[in-house]
DNA sequence: CTGAAAGCGCTTACAG
DNA sequence: CTGAAAGCGCTTACAG
């Protein structure tokens, strides 16, 4: 019923199966006349090449693996949309691997990926460590399989290309904006776990504070709301805070809530800003000022870079930094346009 | 380097390739002694079966397609985690297909999926229509390929199994809770686009209102925050509202914000509740009362049902409804425990 | 319990 | 521009 094979097409078009294959994959090598006849038969029969046979014979899968740490981070979903759109344009399928820290280690998953014979790997795990990077390099070298880091970067090394924004600069600008408002006691709220990307934000924050001769203070939270609330409450009792640069929107919103519960006014008494420009930023009251990360584009561009690598095209820029904006809203005093 | 094939294993273990294949796939058909020898060699050589050859020879892919409308809906990411965890247990890979309304129609994507020879399909598109359902049935019948609906249901027909919660009952209970608070002018805020799932919530709402002899009023919004805000503002000027059952948390939070901007107090003057129990619910002020949908479990169970179908095991219950809770928080008066 | 052999549906030099 | 044929790395009756 749906099992038309290349033989059926060849028979119906009265050519050899080699010609059918060429008509599909190297149309220019087939006489237009024949090509059209073949294509028409393909259409009529609803023929779709068997992906396994094709993969086996050609040693190419037209499949890429997307490796993600945990889908539920808001940014990742939107990044997937960008990846999927570009993948579709270039006819790649997406094999999704979600890392859960439980049973299987990342190394196992990567072995699985290799066994699946993907043509390339998109690595969305933003908490990349030295040893993980080294492991990726090994894979890259041993299996000749292109890898791109999506929304992460590994500043010491660009052997594996990466696509993100300049988080260091963004952290700097965001902090500078609060300094320009006259804030003195600006805290960065970062995460306990060390993410490369948050590291960069911290660097930018530190630079801005040092330039302004202010004392930088970084507090680290888990991502969990309930814990944050207590943690932040304590801070209000014991610290003088008039500015917050949070590494994520949701953390910033948590902070706003705690501030207001402590009768501290946002933005009169304290300015709060975040990173990402998720829906949280628009749903919070006051609306959150934040760095607008073009997360869809990061996904799309990193997939595009990967397609180039899979085609052996040269990749001139191995550390792509997309532009970012700062969206000024009501959680800070300074409301530029 | 990494290209050990079944021949290499067979050679090193001094058996035929048939035996190697059996040692992997039907261990009980191989003498324990030989089996262990083979397995040891596999370990040593780091042999991984070539997925394409295996797929081609066996006509099974151990891959499932997950078809999603748009990753960025909050619920889908978490559902994917549930799906992925169970998929891993049963050794299935996930091929991800994201529908964007642009170029390719759903029908094209499904053809692609079939060409990819997946063993099963998980369908997460919650706005399923009659014609889509019919098309899925065709696929099911023609290609003998199992399909499960995840977090959707198609009440008129259970030929295609589905896993969700009883959204009708949940809508009823949520509405009833507001009625029990003494609210009279309870609106349901639903979506312009017709989602099966929201239909169910509306049914439950209507039933509760009718039982209480109250006039049901359904307003429909797009999901976009900016539009909602205007829309809701108008409502406050022209209507008497003392209760809101929103079909999504984010819509409920939008409504809370607009209410407060109009100096209407939540929950003193108006009770507001939503659906899903996302992070929005905890980040809003006041915290949002809502139906807690076990979205991870929905993903996990639907994947489990699919594995059963792929193994030809009988599926007794074709319309699985998982339990749900209502989480009472500060956006409603009645705070049960 | 094990092996020889056919076959899965393609691609791709190699001839012509 | 086209065809015959080998080969990709497995699985699976079929014998034994």
PDB file of N, CA and C in Angstrom, chain A residues 1-3 48-53 55-56 61 70-72 77-78 80-81 84-85 88 93-98 100 103-104 109 111 115-117 142-143 223 225 250 253-254 257 279-280 282-283 285, chain B residues 1-3 48-53 55-56 61 70-72 77-78 80-81 84-85 88 93-98 100 103-104 109 111 115-117 142-143 223 225 250 253-254 257 279-280 282-283 285:
ATOM      1  N   UNK A   1       0.829  -1.203   0.000  1.00  0.00           N
ATOM      2  CA  UNK A   1       0.000   0.000   0.000  1.00  0.00           C
ATOM      3  C   UNK A   1       0.865   1.255   0.000  1.00  0.00           C
ATOM      4  N   UNK A   2       1.843   1.244   0.869  1.00  0.00           N
ATOM      5  CA  UNK A   2       2.687   2.434   0.929  1.00  0.00           C
ATOM      6  C   UNK A   2       4.131   2.032   0.728  1.00  0.00           C
ATOM      7  N   UNK A   3       4.300   0.816   0.266  1.00  0.00           N
ATOM      8  CA  UNK A   3       5.642   0.284   0.265  1.00  0.00           C
ATOM      9  C   UNK A   3       6.337   0.376  -1.086  1.00  0.00           C
ATOM     10  N   UNK A  48       8.715   7.265  -1.218  1.00  0.00           N
ATOM     11  CA  UNK A  48       9.627   7.951  -0.290  1.00  0.00           C
ATOM     12  C   UNK A  48      10.812   7.032  -0.056  1.00  0.00           C
ATOM     13  N   UNK A  49      12.012   7.503  -0.292  1.00  0.00           N
ATOM     14  CA  UNK A  49      13.173   6.631  -0.094  1.00  0.00           C
ATOM     15  C   UNK A  49      13.217   6.117   1.343  1.00  0.00           C
ATOM     16  N   UNK A  50      13.587   4.900   1.493  1.00  0.00           N
ATOM     17  CA  UNK A  50      13.753   4.312   2.814  1.00  0.00           C
ATOM     18  C   UNK A  50      14.996   4.901   3.468  1.00  0.00           C
ATOM     19  N   UNK A  51      14.756   5.547   4.591  1.00  0.00           N
ATOM     20  CA  UNK A  51      15.854   6.275   5.236  1.00  0.00           C
ATOM     21  C   UNK A  51      16.972   5.343   5.689  1.00  0.00           C
ATOM     22  N   UNK A  52      16.623   4.137   6.061  1.00  0.00           N
ATOM     23  CA  UNK A  52      17.657   3.222   6.546  1.00  0.00           C
ATOM     24  C   UNK A  52      18.564   2.757   5.417  1.00  0.00           C
ATOM     25  N   UNK A  53      17.931   2.372   4.338  1.00  0.00           N
ATOM     26  CA  UNK A  53      18.723   1.904   3.208  1.00  0.00           C
ATOM     27  C   UNK A  53      19.632   3.025   2.719  1.00  0.00           C
ATOM     28  N   UNK A  55      20.712   5.604   4.431  1.00  0.00           N
ATOM     29  CA  UNK A  55      21.753   5.869   5.417  1.00  0.00           C
ATOM     30  C   UNK A  55      22.840   4.812   5.358  1.00  0.00           C
ATOM     31  N   UNK A  56      22.416   3.577   5.201  1.00  0.00           N
ATOM     32  CA  UNK A  56      23.384   2.487   5.173  1.00  0.00           C
ATOM     33  C   UNK A  56      24.286   2.593   3.947  1.00  0.00           C
ATOM     34  N   UNK A  61      23.333  10.333   7.304  1.00  0.00           N
ATOM     35  CA  UNK A  61      22.013  10.111   7.877  1.00  0.00           C
ATOM     36  C   UNK A  61      21.056  11.272   7.634  1.00  0.00           C
ATOM     37  N   UNK A  70      17.888  19.635  29.893  1.00  0.00           N
ATOM     38  CA  UNK A  70      16.598  19.550  30.562  1.00  0.00           C
ATOM     39  C   UNK A  70      15.692  20.484  29.798  1.00  0.00           C
ATOM     40  N   UNK A  71      14.713  19.895  29.149  1.00  0.00           N
ATOM     41  CA  UNK A  71      13.854  20.696  28.287  1.00  0.00           C
ATOM     42  C   UNK A  71      13.169  21.833  29.011  1.00  0.00           C
ATOM     43  N   UNK A  72      12.960  21.688  30.306  1.00  0.00           N
ATOM     44  CA  UNK A  72      11.993  22.605  30.906  1.00  0.00           C
ATOM     45  C   UNK A  72      12.546  24.000  31.151  1.00  0.00           C
ATOM     46  N   UNK A  77      13.180  25.659  24.870  1.00  0.00           N
ATOM     47  CA  UNK A  77      12.054  25.389  23.988  1.00  0.00           C
ATOM     48  C   UNK A  77      12.086  26.324  22.784  1.00  0.00           C
ATOM     49  N   UNK A  78      12.291  27.580  23.049  1.00  0.00           N
ATOM     50  CA  UNK A  78      12.293  28.553  21.961  1.00  0.00           C
ATOM     51  C   UNK A  78      13.499  28.343  21.049  1.00  0.00           C
ATOM     52  N   UNK A  80      14.800  25.495  20.415  1.00  0.00           N
ATOM     53  CA  UNK A  80      14.434  24.337  19.588  1.00  0.00           C
ATOM     54  C   UNK A  80      13.631  24.769  18.366  1.00  0.00           C
ATOM     55  N   UNK A  81      12.782  25.743  18.531  1.00  0.00           N
ATOM     56  CA  UNK A  81      12.014  26.214  17.376  1.00  0.00           C
ATOM     57  C   UNK A  81      12.938  26.734  16.287  1.00  0.00           C
ATOM     58  N   UNK A  84      14.738  23.773  14.702  1.00  0.00           N
ATOM     59  CA  UNK A  84      13.867  22.948  13.859  1.00  0.00           C
ATOM     60  C   UNK A  84      13.560  23.631  12.533  1.00  0.00           C
ATOM     61  N   UNK A  85      13.368  24.935  12.578  1.00  0.00           N
ATOM     62  CA  UNK A  85      13.037  25.637  11.337  1.00  0.00           C
ATOM     63  C   UNK A  85      14.181  25.546  10.337  1.00  0.00           C
ATOM     64  N   UNK A  88      14.667  21.994   8.976  1.00  0.00           N
ATOM     65  CA  UNK A  88      13.701  21.654   7.943  1.00  0.00           C
ATOM     66  C   UNK A  88      14.150  22.196   6.583  1.00  0.00           C
ATOM     67  N   UNK A  93      16.739  15.792   9.837  1.00  0.00           N
ATOM     68  CA  UNK A  93      15.865  15.371  10.917  1.00  0.00           C
ATOM     69  C   UNK A  93      16.574  15.605  12.248  1.00  0.00           C
ATOM     70  N   UNK A  94      15.770  15.706  13.278  1.00  0.00           N
ATOM     71  CA  UNK A  94      16.325  15.984  14.601  1.00  0.00           C
ATOM     72  C   UNK A  94      16.117  14.795  15.517  1.00  0.00           C
ATOM     73  N   UNK A  95      17.204  14.291  16.026  1.00  0.00           N
ATOM     74  CA  UNK A  95      17.140  13.234  17.020  1.00  0.00           C
ATOM     75  C   UNK A  95      17.383  13.912  18.358  1.00  0.00           C
ATOM     76  N   UNK A  96      16.432  13.772  19.270  1.00  0.00           N
ATOM     77  CA  UNK A  96      16.496  14.532  20.509  1.00  0.00           C
ATOM     78  C   UNK A  96      17.032  13.681  21.658  1.00  0.00           C
ATOM     79  N   UNK A  97      18.035  14.173  22.323  1.00  0.00           N
ATOM     80  CA  UNK A  97      18.575  13.480  23.492  1.00  0.00           C
ATOM     81  C   UNK A  97      18.480  14.396  24.693  1.00  0.00           C
ATOM     82  N   UNK A  98      17.729  13.974  25.681  1.00  0.00           N
ATOM     83  CA  UNK A  98      17.603  14.776  26.885  1.00  0.00           C
ATOM     84  C   UNK A  98      18.442  14.122  27.975  1.00  0.00           C
ATOM     85  N   UNK A 100      19.235  13.306  31.538  1.00  0.00           N
ATOM     86  CA  UNK A 100      18.833  13.392  32.937  1.00  0.00           C
ATOM     87  C   UNK A 100      19.949  12.778  33.737  1.00  0.00           C
ATOM     88  N   UNK A 103      20.356   7.831  35.465  1.00  0.00           N
ATOM     89  CA  UNK A 103      21.014   6.606  35.027  1.00  0.00           C
ATOM     90  C   UNK A 103      22.248   6.866  34.162  1.00  0.00           C
ATOM     91  N   UNK A 104      21.988   7.441  33.023  1.00  0.00           N
ATOM     92  CA  UNK A 104      23.015   7.455  32.009  1.00  0.00           C
ATOM     93  C   UNK A 104      23.837   8.733  32.086  1.00  0.00           C
ATOM     94  N   UNK A 109      25.433   8.814  26.647  1.00  0.00           N
ATOM     95  CA  UNK A 109      24.512   9.378  25.676  1.00  0.00           C
ATOM     96  C   UNK A 109      25.265   9.735  24.400  1.00  0.00           C
ATOM     97  N   UNK A 111      27.854   8.320  23.246  1.00  0.00           N
ATOM     98  CA  UNK A 111      28.150   7.081  22.520  1.00  0.00           C
ATOM     99  C   UNK A 111      26.940   6.610  21.741  1.00  0.00           C
ATOM    100  N   UNK A 115      26.534   6.012  17.722  1.00  0.00           N
ATOM    101  CA  UNK A 115      25.988   4.789  17.144  1.00  0.00           C
ATOM    102  C   UNK A 115      24.827   5.109  16.209  1.00  0.00           C
ATOM    103  N   UNK A 116      24.135   6.174  16.514  1.00  0.00           N
ATOM    104  CA  UNK A 116      22.994   6.547  15.675  1.00  0.00           C
ATOM    105  C   UNK A 116      23.458   7.163  14.364  1.00  0.00           C
ATOM    106  N   UNK A 117      24.770   7.375  14.238  1.00  0.00           N
ATOM    107  CA  UNK A 117      25.320   7.833  12.973  1.00  0.00           C
ATOM    108  C   UNK A 117      24.798   9.178  12.528  1.00  0.00           C
ATOM    109  N   UNK A 142      37.919  11.963  16.684  1.00  0.00           N
ATOM    110  CA  UNK A 142      37.892  10.540  16.376  1.00  0.00           C
ATOM    111  C   UNK A 142      36.835  10.175  15.355  1.00  0.00           C
ATOM    112  N   UNK A 143      35.695  10.807  15.481  1.00  0.00           N
ATOM    113  CA  UNK A 143      34.596  10.404  14.612  1.00  0.00           C
ATOM    114  C   UNK A 143      34.337  11.396  13.502  1.00  0.00           C
ATOM    115  N   UNK A 223      17.730  27.389  41.710  1.00  0.00           N
ATOM    116  CA  UNK A 223      16.687  27.985  40.890  1.00  0.00           C
ATOM    117  C   UNK A 223      15.318  27.919  41.568  1.00  0.00           C
ATOM    118  N   UNK A 225      12.032  28.336  43.594  1.00  0.00           N
ATOM    119  CA  UNK A 225      11.359  29.534  44.067  1.00  0.00           C
ATOM    120  C   UNK A 225      11.242  29.572  45.580  1.00  0.00           C
ATOM    121  N   UNK A 250      13.276  34.751  35.829  1.00  0.00           N
ATOM    122  CA  UNK A 250      12.430  34.201  36.885  1.00  0.00           C
ATOM    123  C   UNK A 250      13.019  34.503  38.259  1.00  0.00           C
ATOM    124  N   UNK A 253      12.137  38.083  39.043  1.00  0.00           N
ATOM    125  CA  UNK A 253      10.749  38.241  39.456  1.00  0.00           C
ATOM    126  C   UNK A 253      10.563  37.773  40.894  1.00  0.00           C
ATOM    127  N   UNK A 254      11.185  36.660  41.245  1.00  0.00           N
ATOM    128  CA  UNK A 254      11.175  36.208  42.633  1.00  0.00           C
ATOM    129  C   UNK A 254      11.643  37.324  43.547  1.00  0.00           C
ATOM    130  N   UNK A 257       9.181  40.104  44.042  1.00  0.00           N
ATOM    131  CA  UNK A 257       8.109  39.713  44.953  1.00  0.00           C
ATOM    132  C   UNK A 257       8.548  39.820  46.404  1.00  0.00           C
ATOM    133  N   UNK A 279       8.467  35.394  29.024  1.00  0.00           N
ATOM    134  CA  UNK A 279       7.117  35.850  29.348  1.00  0.00           C
ATOM    135  C   UNK A 279       7.028  36.327  30.802  1.00  0.00           C
ATOM    136  N   UNK A 280       7.871  35.767  31.655  1.00  0.00           N
ATOM    137  CA  UNK A 280       7.878  36.205  33.050  1.00  0.00           C
ATOM    138  C   UNK A 280       8.070  37.710  33.141  1.00  0.00           C
ATOM    139  N   UNK A 282       7.171  40.079  31.210  1.00  0.00           N
ATOM    140  CA  UNK A 282       5.979  40.877  30.908  1.00  0.00           C
ATOM    141  C   UNK A 282       4.855  40.612  31.896  1.00  0.00           C
ATOM    142  N   UNK A 283       4.889  39.470  32.545  1.00  0.00           N
ATOM    143  CA  UNK A 283       3.810  39.137  33.474  1.00  0.00           C
ATOM    144  C   UNK A 283       4.086  39.661  34.877  1.00  0.00           C
ATOM    145  N   UNK A 285       4.891  42.356  37.902  1.00  0.00           N
ATOM    146  CA  UNK A 285       4.552  43.748  38.205  1.00  0.00           C
ATOM    147  C   UNK A 285       5.532  44.266  39.235  1.00  0.00           C
TER     148      UNK A 285
ATOM    149  N   UNK B   1      38.810   3.209  13.714  1.00  0.00           N
ATOM    150  CA  UNK B   1      38.958   3.631  15.117  1.00  0.00           C
ATOM    151  C   UNK B   1      37.713   3.279  15.921  1.00  0.00           C
ATOM    152  N   UNK B   2      36.578   3.633  15.355  1.00  0.00           N
ATOM    153  CA  UNK B   2      35.342   3.360  16.084  1.00  0.00           C
ATOM    154  C   UNK B   2      34.442   2.503  15.212  1.00  0.00           C
ATOM    155  N   UNK B   3      35.003   1.975  14.156  1.00  0.00           N
ATOM    156  CA  UNK B   3      34.166   1.349  13.162  1.00  0.00           C
ATOM    157  C   UNK B   3      34.095  -0.162  13.274  1.00  0.00           C
ATOM    158  N   UNK B  48      29.206  -1.025  18.544  1.00  0.00           N
ATOM    159  CA  UNK B  48      27.815  -0.552  18.600  1.00  0.00           C
ATOM    160  C   UNK B  48      27.158  -0.915  17.276  1.00  0.00           C
ATOM    161  N   UNK B  49      26.059  -1.634  17.306  1.00  0.00           N
ATOM    162  CA  UNK B  49      25.413  -2.009  16.048  1.00  0.00           C
ATOM    163  C   UNK B  49      25.074  -0.768  15.232  1.00  0.00           C
ATOM    164  N   UNK B  50      25.249  -0.855  13.972  1.00  0.00           N
ATOM    165  CA  UNK B  50      24.880   0.226  13.070  1.00  0.00           C
ATOM    166  C   UNK B  50      23.354   0.300  12.969  1.00  0.00           C
ATOM    167  N   UNK B  51      22.850   1.440  13.371  1.00  0.00           N
ATOM    168  CA  UNK B  51      21.398   1.571  13.467  1.00  0.00           C
ATOM    169  C   UNK B  51      20.714   1.434  12.108  1.00  0.00           C
ATOM    170  N   UNK B  52      21.378   1.852  11.068  1.00  0.00           N
ATOM    171  CA  UNK B  52      20.758   1.794   9.745  1.00  0.00           C
ATOM    172  C   UNK B  52      20.658   0.364   9.252  1.00  0.00           C
ATOM    173  N   UNK B  53      21.746  -0.349   9.401  1.00  0.00           N
ATOM    174  CA  UNK B  53      21.738  -1.731   8.951  1.00  0.00           C
ATOM    175  C   UNK B  53      20.685  -2.511   9.728  1.00  0.00           C
ATOM    176  N   UNK B  55      18.042  -1.317  11.219  1.00  0.00           N
ATOM    177  CA  UNK B  55      16.709  -0.872  10.826  1.00  0.00           C
ATOM    178  C   UNK B  55      16.303  -1.461   9.487  1.00  0.00           C
ATOM    179  N   UNK B  56      17.253  -1.496   8.591  1.00  0.00           N
ATOM    180  CA  UNK B  56      16.956  -1.997   7.254  1.00  0.00           C
ATOM    181  C   UNK B  56      16.637  -3.490   7.292  1.00  0.00           C
ATOM    182  N   UNK B  61      12.720   0.339  13.784  1.00  0.00           N
ATOM    183  CA  UNK B  61      13.675   1.423  13.949  1.00  0.00           C
ATOM    184  C   UNK B  61      14.025   1.699  15.402  1.00  0.00           C
ATOM    185  N   UNK B  70       4.449  23.436  18.717  1.00  0.00           N
ATOM    186  CA  UNK B  70       5.268  24.605  18.978  1.00  0.00           C
ATOM    187  C   UNK B  70       5.874  24.370  20.344  1.00  0.00           C
ATOM    188  N   UNK B  71       7.171  24.193  20.356  1.00  0.00           N
ATOM    189  CA  UNK B  71       7.852  23.851  21.599  1.00  0.00           C
ATOM    190  C   UNK B  71       7.637  24.863  22.702  1.00  0.00           C
ATOM    191  N   UNK B  72       7.363  26.102  22.340  1.00  0.00           N
ATOM    192  CA  UNK B  72       7.508  27.110  23.378  1.00  0.00           C
ATOM    193  C   UNK B  72       6.343  27.158  24.349  1.00  0.00           C
ATOM    194  N   UNK B  77       7.486  21.353  27.109  1.00  0.00           N
ATOM    195  CA  UNK B  77       8.855  21.050  27.503  1.00  0.00           C
ATOM    196  C   UNK B  77       8.861  20.006  28.612  1.00  0.00           C
ATOM    197  N   UNK B  78       8.016  20.226  29.589  1.00  0.00           N
ATOM    198  CA  UNK B  78       7.988  19.304  30.719  1.00  0.00           C
ATOM    199  C   UNK B  78       7.454  17.936  30.282  1.00  0.00           C
ATOM    200  N   UNK B  80       7.922  16.638  27.422  1.00  0.00           N
ATOM    201  CA  UNK B  80       9.034  16.004  26.722  1.00  0.00           C
ATOM    202  C   UNK B  80       9.968  15.294  27.699  1.00  0.00           C
ATOM    203  N   UNK B  81      10.147  15.875  28.864  1.00  0.00           N
ATOM    204  CA  UNK B  81      11.004  15.207  29.841  1.00  0.00           C
ATOM    205  C   UNK B  81      10.436  13.846  30.224  1.00  0.00           C
ATOM    206  N   UNK B  84      10.906  11.471  27.265  1.00  0.00           N
ATOM    207  CA  UNK B  84      12.295  11.062  27.069  1.00  0.00           C
ATOM    208  C   UNK B  84      12.738  10.047  28.121  1.00  0.00           C
ATOM    209  N   UNK B  85      12.287  10.251  29.347  1.00  0.00           N
ATOM    210  CA  UNK B  85      12.712   9.328  30.402  1.00  0.00           C
ATOM    211  C   UNK B  85      12.207   7.922  30.128  1.00  0.00           C
ATOM    212  N   UNK B  88      13.915   6.299  27.106  1.00  0.00           N
ATOM    213  CA  UNK B  88      15.235   5.778  27.411  1.00  0.00           C
ATOM    214  C   UNK B  88      15.150   4.389  28.054  1.00  0.00           C
ATOM    215  N   UNK B  93      14.681   5.822  20.550  1.00  0.00           N
ATOM    216  CA  UNK B  93      15.171   7.157  20.243  1.00  0.00           C
ATOM    217  C   UNK B  93      13.992   8.042  19.863  1.00  0.00           C
ATOM    218  N   UNK B  94      14.204   9.319  20.007  1.00  0.00           N
ATOM    219  CA  UNK B  94      13.132  10.279  19.728  1.00  0.00           C
ATOM    220  C   UNK B  94      13.481  11.137  18.533  1.00  0.00           C
ATOM    221  N   UNK B  95      12.639  11.075  17.549  1.00  0.00           N
ATOM    222  CA  UNK B  95      12.780  11.941  16.391  1.00  0.00           C
ATOM    223  C   UNK B  95      11.769  13.067  16.584  1.00  0.00           C
ATOM    224  N   UNK B  96      12.265  14.282  16.605  1.00  0.00           N
ATOM    225  CA  UNK B  96      11.399  15.401  16.960  1.00  0.00           C
ATOM    226  C   UNK B  96      10.916  16.146  15.725  1.00  0.00           C
ATOM    227  N   UNK B  97       9.626  16.326  15.622  1.00  0.00           N
ATOM    228  CA  UNK B  97       9.056  17.099  14.518  1.00  0.00           C
ATOM    229  C   UNK B  97       8.262  18.253  15.080  1.00  0.00           C
ATOM    230  N   UNK B  98       8.692  19.448  14.734  1.00  0.00           N
ATOM    231  CA  UNK B  98       7.982  20.623  15.212  1.00  0.00           C
ATOM    232  C   UNK B  98       7.179  21.190  14.058  1.00  0.00           C
ATOM    233  N   UNK B 100       5.562  24.006  12.184  1.00  0.00           N
ATOM    234  CA  UNK B 100       5.312  25.444  12.089  1.00  0.00           C
ATOM    235  C   UNK B 100       4.367  25.630  10.921  1.00  0.00           C
ATOM    236  N   UNK B 103       5.548  26.715   5.919  1.00  0.00           N
ATOM    237  CA  UNK B 103       5.733  25.988   4.675  1.00  0.00           C
ATOM    238  C   UNK B 103       4.963  24.669   4.651  1.00  0.00           C
ATOM    239  N   UNK B 104       5.349  23.804   5.537  1.00  0.00           N
ATOM    240  CA  UNK B 104       4.899  22.436   5.408  1.00  0.00           C
ATOM    241  C   UNK B 104       3.644  22.205   6.220  1.00  0.00           C
ATOM    242  N   UNK B 109       4.383  16.637   6.994  1.00  0.00           N
ATOM    243  CA  UNK B 109       5.242  16.201   8.078  1.00  0.00           C
ATOM    244  C   UNK B 109       4.956  14.746   8.418  1.00  0.00           C
ATOM    245  N   UNK B 111       3.917  12.482   6.457  1.00  0.00           N
ATOM    246  CA  UNK B 111       4.503  11.637   5.416  1.00  0.00           C
ATOM    247  C   UNK B 111       5.992  11.457   5.645  1.00  0.00           C
ATOM    248  N   UNK B 115       8.116   8.021   6.227  1.00  0.00           N
ATOM    249  CA  UNK B 115       9.318   7.674   5.478  1.00  0.00           C
ATOM    250  C   UNK B 115      10.471   7.369   6.421  1.00  0.00           C
ATOM    251  N   UNK B 116      10.448   8.009   7.565  1.00  0.00           N
ATOM    252  CA  UNK B 116      11.525   7.786   8.529  1.00  0.00           C
ATOM    253  C   UNK B 116      11.372   6.435   9.214  1.00  0.00           C
ATOM    254  N   UNK B 117      10.265   5.755   8.939  1.00  0.00           N
ATOM    255  CA  UNK B 117      10.075   4.401   9.443  1.00  0.00           C
ATOM    256  C   UNK B 117      10.052   4.293  10.954  1.00  0.00           C
ATOM    257  N   UNK B 142      -3.376   2.332   7.459  1.00  0.00           N
ATOM    258  CA  UNK B 142      -2.593   1.995   6.277  1.00  0.00           C
ATOM    259  C   UNK B 142      -1.191   1.527   6.598  1.00  0.00           C
ATOM    260  N   UNK B 143      -0.596   2.183   7.570  1.00  0.00           N
ATOM    261  CA  UNK B 143       0.804   1.872   7.834  1.00  0.00           C
ATOM    262  C   UNK B 143       0.988   1.041   9.083  1.00  0.00           C
ATOM    263  N   UNK B 223      -3.524  34.481  22.903  1.00  0.00           N
ATOM    264  CA  UNK B 223      -2.626  34.258  24.019  1.00  0.00           C
ATOM    265  C   UNK B 223      -1.738  35.463  24.302  1.00  0.00           C
ATOM    266  N   UNK B 225      -0.005  38.745  25.440  1.00  0.00           N
ATOM    267  CA  UNK B 225      -0.179  39.529  26.656  1.00  0.00           C
ATOM    268  C   UNK B 225      -0.678  40.948  26.371  1.00  0.00           C
ATOM    269  N   UNK B 250      -0.905  31.585  32.546  1.00  0.00           N
ATOM    270  CA  UNK B 250      -0.382  32.877  32.113  1.00  0.00           C
ATOM    271  C   UNK B 250      -1.516  33.852  31.838  1.00  0.00           C
ATOM    272  N   UNK B 253      -2.707  35.125  35.209  1.00  0.00           N
ATOM    273  CA  UNK B 253      -1.791  36.119  35.772  1.00  0.00           C
ATOM    274  C   UNK B 253      -1.989  37.466  35.082  1.00  0.00           C
ATOM    275  N   UNK B 254      -2.131  37.442  33.773  1.00  0.00           N
ATOM    276  CA  UNK B 254      -2.452  38.668  33.041  1.00  0.00           C
ATOM    277  C   UNK B 254      -3.674  39.333  33.646  1.00  0.00           C
ATOM    278  N   UNK B 257      -3.086  41.004  36.956  1.00  0.00           N
ATOM    279  CA  UNK B 257      -2.391  42.276  36.782  1.00  0.00           C
ATOM    280  C   UNK B 257      -3.351  43.386  36.369  1.00  0.00           C
ATOM    281  N   UNK B 279       5.296  27.664  36.573  1.00  0.00           N
ATOM    282  CA  UNK B 279       6.077  28.587  37.392  1.00  0.00           C
ATOM    283  C   UNK B 279       5.379  29.944  37.507  1.00  0.00           C
ATOM    284  N   UNK B 280       4.609  30.297  36.491  1.00  0.00           N
ATOM    285  CA  UNK B 280       3.879  31.562  36.539  1.00  0.00           C
ATOM    286  C   UNK B 280       3.015  31.639  37.789  1.00  0.00           C
ATOM    287  N   UNK B 282       3.425  30.433  40.699  1.00  0.00           N
ATOM    288  CA  UNK B 282       4.163  30.731  41.929  1.00  0.00           C
ATOM    289  C   UNK B 282       4.804  32.104  41.889  1.00  0.00           C
ATOM    290  N   UNK B 283       5.053  32.605  40.692  1.00  0.00           N
ATOM    291  CA  UNK B 283       5.720  33.902  40.594  1.00  0.00           C
ATOM    292  C   UNK B 283       4.732  35.061  40.628  1.00  0.00           C
ATOM    293  N   UNK B 285       1.712  37.540  42.045  1.00  0.00           N
ATOM    294  CA  UNK B 285       1.261  38.025  43.337  1.00  0.00           C
ATOM    295  C   UNK B 285      -0.146  38.540  43.175  1.00  0.00           C
TER     296      UNK B 285
END
